[in-house]
mmCIF file of C-alpha atoms in Angstrom:
data_model
loop_
_atom_site.group_PDB
_atom_site.id
_atom_site.type_symbol
_atom_site.label_atom_id
_atom_site.label_comp_id
_atom_site.label_asym_id
_atom_site.label_seq_id
_atom_site.Cartn_x
_atom_site.Cartn_y
_atom_site.Cartn_z
ATOM 1 C CA ASP A 380 -0.042 -0.025 -0.080
ATOM 2 C CA GLN A 381 1.892 3.142 -1.228
ATOM 3 C CA GLN A 382 0.631 5.865 0.985
ATOM 4 C CA VAL A 383 2.797 8.481 -0.677
ATOM 5 C CA LYS A 384 2.840 8.588 -4.484
ATOM 6 C CA GLN A 385 4.997 10.325 -7.063
ATOM 7 C CA ASN A 386 3.383 9.444 -10.276
ATOM 8 C CA SER A 387 6.070 11.029 -12.502
ATOM 9 C CA PRO A 388 9.286 8.819 -12.525
ATOM 10 C CA SER A 389 11.136 11.489 -14.295
ATOM 11 C CA LEU A 390 11.061 15.313 -15.498
ATOM 12 C CA SER A 391 13.124 17.223 -17.853
ATOM 13 C CA VAL A 392 13.337 20.943 -17.730
ATOM 14 C CA GLN A 393 15.264 23.713 -19.280
ATOM 15 C CA GLU A 394 17.642 25.775 -17.082
ATOM 16 C CA GLY A 395 16.199 28.850 -15.864
ATOM 17 C CA ARG A 396 12.583 27.627 -16.204
ATOM 18 C CA ILE A 397 10.310 26.320 -13.303
ATOM 19 C CA SER A 398 10.449 22.672 -12.146
ATOM 20 C CA ILE A 399 7.321 21.380 -10.604
ATOM 21 C CA LEU A 400 7.368 17.922 -8.875
ATOM 22 C CA ASN A 401 4.106 16.526 -7.664
ATOM 23 C CA CYS A 402 3.142 14.216 -4.779
ATOM 24 C CA ASP A 403 -0.045 12.672 -3.686
ATOM 25 C CA TYR A 404 -0.804 10.907 -0.466
ATOM 26 C CA THR A 405 -3.691 8.699 0.823
ATOM 27 C CA ASN A 406 -3.140 8.956 4.672
ATOM 28 C CA SER A 407 -5.293 11.981 6.145
ATOM 29 C CA MET A 408 -3.379 11.439 9.387
ATOM 30 C CA PHE A 409 -0.133 12.700 7.843
ATOM 31 C CA ASP A 410 0.711 16.059 9.557
ATOM 32 C CA TYR A 411 4.193 16.868 8.158
ATOM 33 C CA PHE A 412 5.531 16.600 4.735
ATOM 34 C CA LEU A 413 9.193 16.775 3.604
ATOM 35 C CA TRP A 414 11.101 16.843 0.424
ATOM 36 C CA TYR A 415 14.363 15.119 -0.070
ATOM 37 C CA LYS A 416 16.924 15.254 -2.752
ATOM 38 C CA LYS A 417 19.347 12.441 -3.701
ATOM 39 C CA TYR A 418 22.409 12.530 -5.856
ATOM 40 C CA PRO A 419 23.962 9.251 -7.089
ATOM 41 C CA ALA A 420 26.119 7.292 -4.681
ATOM 42 C CA GLU A 421 24.842 9.691 -1.760
ATOM 43 C CA GLY A 422 22.295 9.429 0.898
ATOM 44 C CA PRO A 423 19.185 11.612 0.611
ATOM 45 C CA THR A 424 19.434 15.147 1.877
ATOM 46 C CA PHE A 425 16.734 17.252 3.445
ATOM 47 C CA LEU A 426 15.372 20.039 1.350
ATOM 48 C CA ILE A 427 12.258 21.576 2.594
ATOM 49 C CA SER A 428 9.293 20.749 4.697
ATOM 50 C CA ILE A 429 5.774 21.859 5.460
ATOM 51 C CA SER A 430 3.371 21.430 8.399
ATOM 52 C CA SER A 431 -0.195 20.488 7.712
ATOM 53 C CA ILE A 432 -1.410 23.741 9.269
ATOM 54 C CA LYS A 433 0.268 25.697 6.311
ATOM 55 C CA ASP A 434 -0.263 25.738 2.598
ATOM 56 C CA LYS A 435 2.891 27.115 1.462
ATOM 57 C CA ASN A 436 6.560 27.255 2.669
ATOM 58 C CA GLU A 437 9.219 29.026 0.850
ATOM 59 C CA ASP A 438 13.129 28.742 1.104
ATOM 60 C CA GLY A 439 15.150 30.498 -1.540
ATOM 61 C CA ARG A 440 14.322 28.936 -4.873
ATOM 62 C CA PHE A 441 12.398 26.211 -3.283
ATOM 63 C CA THR A 442 8.679 26.375 -2.437
ATOM 64 C CA VAL A 443 6.383 23.508 -1.233
ATOM 65 C CA PHE A 444 2.625 23.910 -1.485
ATOM 66 C CA LEU A 445 0.246 21.857 0.330
ATOM 67 C CA ASN A 446 -3.482 21.179 -0.717
ATOM 68 C CA LYS A 447 -4.804 19.168 2.129
ATOM 69 C CA SER A 448 -8.374 18.719 0.534
ATOM 70 C CA ALA A 449 -6.836 17.075 -2.492
ATOM 71 C CA LYS A 450 -4.094 15.478 -0.409
ATOM 72 C CA HIS A 451 -1.481 16.896 -2.706
ATOM 73 C CA LEU A 452 1.786 18.554 -2.552
ATOM 74 C CA SER A 453 4.137 20.075 -4.924
ATOM 75 C CA LEU A 454 7.575 21.328 -4.961
ATOM 76 C CA HIS A 455 8.463 24.118 -7.168
ATOM 77 C CA ILE A 456 12.094 24.985 -8.043
ATOM 78 C CA VAL A 457 12.401 28.554 -9.656
ATOM 79 C CA PRO A 458 14.683 29.085 -11.392
ATOM 80 C CA SER A 459 16.033 25.498 -12.175
ATOM 81 C CA GLN A 460 19.676 25.087 -12.408
ATOM 82 C CA PRO A 461 21.839 22.144 -13.715
ATOM 83 C CA GLY A 462 22.856 21.328 -10.168
ATOM 84 C CA ASP A 463 19.329 20.475 -9.238
ATOM 85 C CA SER A 464 19.359 17.486 -11.452
ATOM 86 C CA ALA A 465 18.842 14.649 -8.965
ATOM 87 C CA VAL A 466 16.067 12.312 -7.627
ATOM 88 C CA TYR A 467 13.622 14.095 -5.508
ATOM 89 C CA PHE A 468 11.598 12.074 -2.719
ATOM 90 C CA CYS A 469 8.500 13.223 -1.181
ATOM 91 C CA ALA A 470 7.987 12.145 2.189
ATOM 92 C CA ALA A 471 5.273 12.261 4.956
ATOM 93 C CA ARG A 472 5.048 11.668 8.832
ATOM 94 C CA GLY A 473 2.038 10.882 10.908
ATOM 95 C CA SER A 474 0.640 12.734 13.752
ATOM 96 C CA GLY A 475 0.841 11.916 17.383
ATOM 97 C CA GLY A 476 4.403 11.479 19.054
ATOM 98 C CA TYR A 477 6.815 9.775 17.013
ATOM 99 C CA GLN A 478 5.575 8.334 13.702
ATOM 100 C CA LYS A 479 7.737 6.755 11.004
ATOM 101 C CA VAL A 480 8.544 8.947 7.750
ATOM 102 C CA THR A 481 6.969 7.336 4.561
ATOM 103 C CA PHE A 482 8.822 7.998 1.283
ATOM 104 C CA GLY A 483 7.367 8.141 -2.334
ATOM 105 C CA THR A 484 9.034 6.285 -5.137
ATOM 106 C CA GLY A 485 10.952 9.474 -6.382
ATOM 107 C CA THR A 486 11.198 11.574 -9.299
ATOM 108 C CA LYS A 487 14.126 12.011 -11.386
ATOM 109 C CA LEU A 488 14.672 15.696 -12.363
ATOM 110 C CA GLN A 489 17.201 16.575 -15.202
ATOM 111 C CA VAL A 490 17.831 20.246 -15.734
ATOM 112 C CA ILE A 491 19.121 20.843 -19.189
ATOM 113 C CA PRO A 492 21.688 23.487 -19.567
ATOM 114 C CA LYS B 274 30.027 17.466 13.134
ATOM 115 C CA ALA B 275 30.383 14.073 11.604
ATOM 116 C CA GLY B 276 27.484 12.802 9.681
ATOM 117 C CA VAL B 277 25.856 9.407 9.562
ATOM 118 C CA THR B 278 28.484 6.693 8.713
ATOM 119 C CA GLN B 279 27.515 3.305 7.273
ATOM 120 C CA THR B 280 29.615 0.469 6.645
ATOM 121 C CA PRO B 281 30.462 -1.381 4.512
ATOM 122 C CA ARG B 282 29.621 0.748 1.544
ATOM 123 C CA TYR B 283 29.618 -2.134 -0.920
ATOM 124 C CA LEU B 284 29.332 -5.917 -0.376
ATOM 125 C CA ILE B 285 28.477 -8.859 -2.487
ATOM 126 C CA LYS B 286 26.952 -12.086 -1.028
ATOM 127 C CA THR B 287 25.289 -15.284 -2.430
ATOM 128 C CA ARG B 288 22.005 -16.553 -1.932
ATOM 129 C CA GLY B 289 21.451 -18.047 1.392
ATOM 130 C CA GLN B 290 24.075 -16.151 3.343
ATOM 131 C CA GLN B 291 23.438 -13.559 6.006
ATOM 132 C CA VAL B 292 24.747 -10.129 6.021
ATOM 133 C CA THR B 293 25.236 -7.409 8.903
ATOM 134 C CA LEU B 294 25.214 -3.687 8.066
ATOM 135 C CA SER B 295 26.409 -1.109 10.517
ATOM 136 C CA CYS B 296 25.355 2.451 11.164
ATOM 137 C CA SER B 297 26.835 5.155 13.415
ATOM 138 C CA PRO B 298 24.344 8.052 13.787
ATOM 139 C CA ILE B 299 25.130 11.702 14.252
ATOM 140 C CA SER B 300 26.648 12.426 17.709
ATOM 141 C CA GLY B 301 23.713 13.229 20.101
ATOM 142 C CA HIS B 302 20.942 11.757 17.881
ATOM 143 C CA ARG B 303 19.200 8.730 19.541
ATOM 144 C CA SER B 304 16.873 7.656 16.799
ATOM 145 C CA VAL B 305 18.076 5.361 13.936
ATOM 146 C CA SER B 306 15.915 4.372 10.928
ATOM 147 C CA TRP B 307 16.736 1.868 8.138
ATOM 148 C CA TYR B 308 15.385 1.955 4.738
ATOM 149 C CA GLN B 309 15.729 -0.327 1.616
ATOM 150 C CA GLN B 310 15.944 1.606 -1.681
ATOM 151 C CA THR B 311 15.295 -0.444 -5.039
ATOM 152 C CA PRO B 312 14.529 0.956 -8.440
ATOM 153 C CA GLY B 313 10.855 1.835 -8.649
ATOM 154 C CA GLN B 314 10.086 1.160 -5.239
ATOM 155 C CA GLY B 315 11.430 4.394 -3.517
ATOM 156 C CA LEU B 316 12.502 3.963 0.027
ATOM 157 C CA GLN B 317 10.848 1.310 1.947
ATOM 158 C CA PHE B 318 10.825 1.603 5.634
ATOM 159 C CA LEU B 319 12.466 -1.298 7.632
ATOM 160 C CA PHE B 320 12.579 -0.306 11.273
ATOM 161 C CA GLU B 321 13.463 2.492 13.706
ATOM 162 C CA TYR B 322 15.187 2.146 16.973
ATOM 163 C CA PHE B 323 15.232 4.657 19.952
ATOM 164 C CA SER B 324 17.309 4.124 23.090
ATOM 165 C CA GLU B 325 17.856 0.500 21.996
ATOM 166 C CA THR B 326 14.174 -0.109 21.601
ATOM 167 C CA GLN B 327 12.354 -0.805 18.389
ATOM 168 C CA ARG B 328 9.633 1.598 18.140
ATOM 169 C CA ASN B 329 8.409 1.162 14.528
ATOM 170 C CA LYS B 330 8.523 -1.653 12.178
ATOM 171 C CA GLY B 331 7.977 -1.894 8.356
ATOM 172 C CA ASN B 332 6.402 -4.654 6.326
ATOM 173 C CA PHE B 333 9.460 -6.846 5.849
ATOM 174 C CA PRO B 334 9.726 -10.538 6.537
ATOM 175 C CA GLY B 335 11.510 -11.726 9.922
ATOM 176 C CA ARG B 336 14.721 -12.517 7.929
ATOM 177 C CA PHE B 337 15.291 -8.621 8.462
ATOM 178 C CA SER B 338 16.164 -7.694 11.958
ATOM 179 C CA GLY B 339 18.131 -4.904 13.728
ATOM 180 C CA ARG B 340 19.265 -3.741 17.063
ATOM 181 C CA GLN B 341 20.742 -0.639 18.595
ATOM 182 C CA PHE B 342 23.342 -0.441 21.147
ATOM 183 C CA SER B 343 23.720 1.940 24.200
ATOM 184 C CA ASN B 344 25.917 4.477 22.284
ATOM 185 C CA SER B 345 23.160 4.680 19.804
ATOM 186 C CA ARG B 346 25.096 2.689 17.007
ATOM 187 C CA SER B 347 22.666 0.380 15.126
ATOM 188 C CA GLU B 348 23.368 -2.874 13.068
ATOM 189 C CA MET B 349 20.754 -4.557 10.777
ATOM 190 C CA ASN B 350 20.989 -8.215 9.742
ATOM 191 C CA VAL B 351 19.495 -9.954 6.709
ATOM 192 C CA SER B 352 19.508 -13.740 6.989
ATOM 193 C CA THR B 353 19.070 -16.382 4.248
ATOM 194 C CA LEU B 354 19.548 -13.733 1.560
ATOM 195 C CA GLU B 355 17.533 -13.910 -1.516
ATOM 196 C CA LEU B 356 18.223 -12.099 -5.033
ATOM 197 C CA GLY B 357 15.629 -9.659 -4.366
ATOM 198 C CA ASP B 358 17.281 -8.392 -1.226
ATOM 199 C CA SER B 359 19.933 -6.785 -3.620
ATOM 200 C CA ALA B 360 19.489 -3.000 -2.752
ATOM 201 C CA LEU B 361 20.892 0.116 -1.184
ATOM 202 C CA TYR B 362 20.206 0.015 2.455
ATOM 203 C CA LEU B 363 20.102 3.525 3.924
ATOM 204 C CA CYS B 364 20.520 4.504 7.731
ATOM 205 C CA ALA B 365 19.062 7.852 9.071
ATOM 206 C CA SER B 366 19.476 9.480 12.422
ATOM 207 C CA SER B 367 17.184 12.054 13.924
ATOM 208 C CA SER B 368 17.298 13.945 17.204
ATOM 209 C CA SER B 369 14.887 12.809 19.754
ATOM 210 C CA GLY B 370 13.044 15.929 20.760
ATOM 211 C CA LEU B 371 9.449 16.702 20.274
ATOM 212 C CA PRO B 372 7.571 17.631 18.181
ATOM 213 C CA ASN B 373 9.375 15.509 15.789
ATOM 214 C CA THR B 374 9.313 16.986 12.316
ATOM 215 C CA GLY B 375 10.412 13.920 10.680
ATOM 216 C CA GLU B 376 13.794 15.429 9.382
ATOM 217 C CA LEU B 377 16.042 12.466 8.926
ATOM 218 C CA PHE B 378 19.857 12.680 8.272
ATOM 219 C CA PHE B 379 21.001 9.974 5.975
ATOM 220 C CA GLY B 380 24.159 8.135 5.482
ATOM 221 C CA GLU B 381 25.458 7.144 1.970
ATOM 222 C CA GLY B 382 24.221 3.758 2.123
ATOM 223 C CA SER B 383 25.489 0.143 1.990
ATOM 224 C CA ARG B 384 24.924 -1.359 -1.529
ATOM 225 C CA LEU B 385 24.277 -5.065 -1.182
ATOM 226 C CA THR B 386 24.381 -7.362 -4.344
ATOM 227 C CA VAL B 387 23.199 -10.987 -3.839
ATOM 228 C CA LEU B 388 24.297 -13.409 -6.700
#
C-alpha cells in the first residue's frame, strides 16, 4: 500500500525555467511533509518541509505547496539550475508522538543547460 | 560535526548467506531508522530504533532484523539472503526531541548485491 505517491518517474526542464514536482498521499493522518534530494552514490538530503497547518513554505528557490483537501503537495524550483538534477523524494510523517517517515518512489529531475 | 556513517559501503553475497550492516548516527542523535531503496520502489521503511528499543517496524519478513546499542550505533541483519534483497540500504538518524518534524539525516548507504 503506497501511501505516498509520485506518479512521474522523471522530469526534464530547461535551465532557468520552473520545475514542478508533484506528490499525492492517501493517509489523512499525515501532518508533516518533507522533500529530500538524492544524488547518485549519496544518501538523501533534506530540502524543505511543510506542516499540515500551512499551505505554503518557501526557502530561496524552493517552494512547497500543500493542498490538504486534495491530499496533494508540490515542490516548485525557480529558476532551475543544472545542479538541481537529482532524484527528489516526497515524504510524510503521521501525527501523534513519533511516527515513521513514509517516502514516495521518487522523481528524477534533469535540468538541461 | 560528523555525519551518519554506514559500513560497509559495498558488499557482494550469495543466496542463503547472511549479512550485517552497521550505522553510526550523528553524535547526540538517539533515533536510527533503516530504509531499503530499490529501483521503482522508492525508500521502503524497515525499522526504527530509539534508546535500544524498536519503536516502529515496516512490512518486511522476519529475515530482516536490527538492534541498537547503548551508544546509539545500530546494526541490521538480513539472514538467508535472496536475490530480491539486492538494494541500497540506508540508515538515517534524527534527534529525539518533540515535536518530531520527521527530518532525517541519511548516511551514504550500503550497496548489497546478492548473486
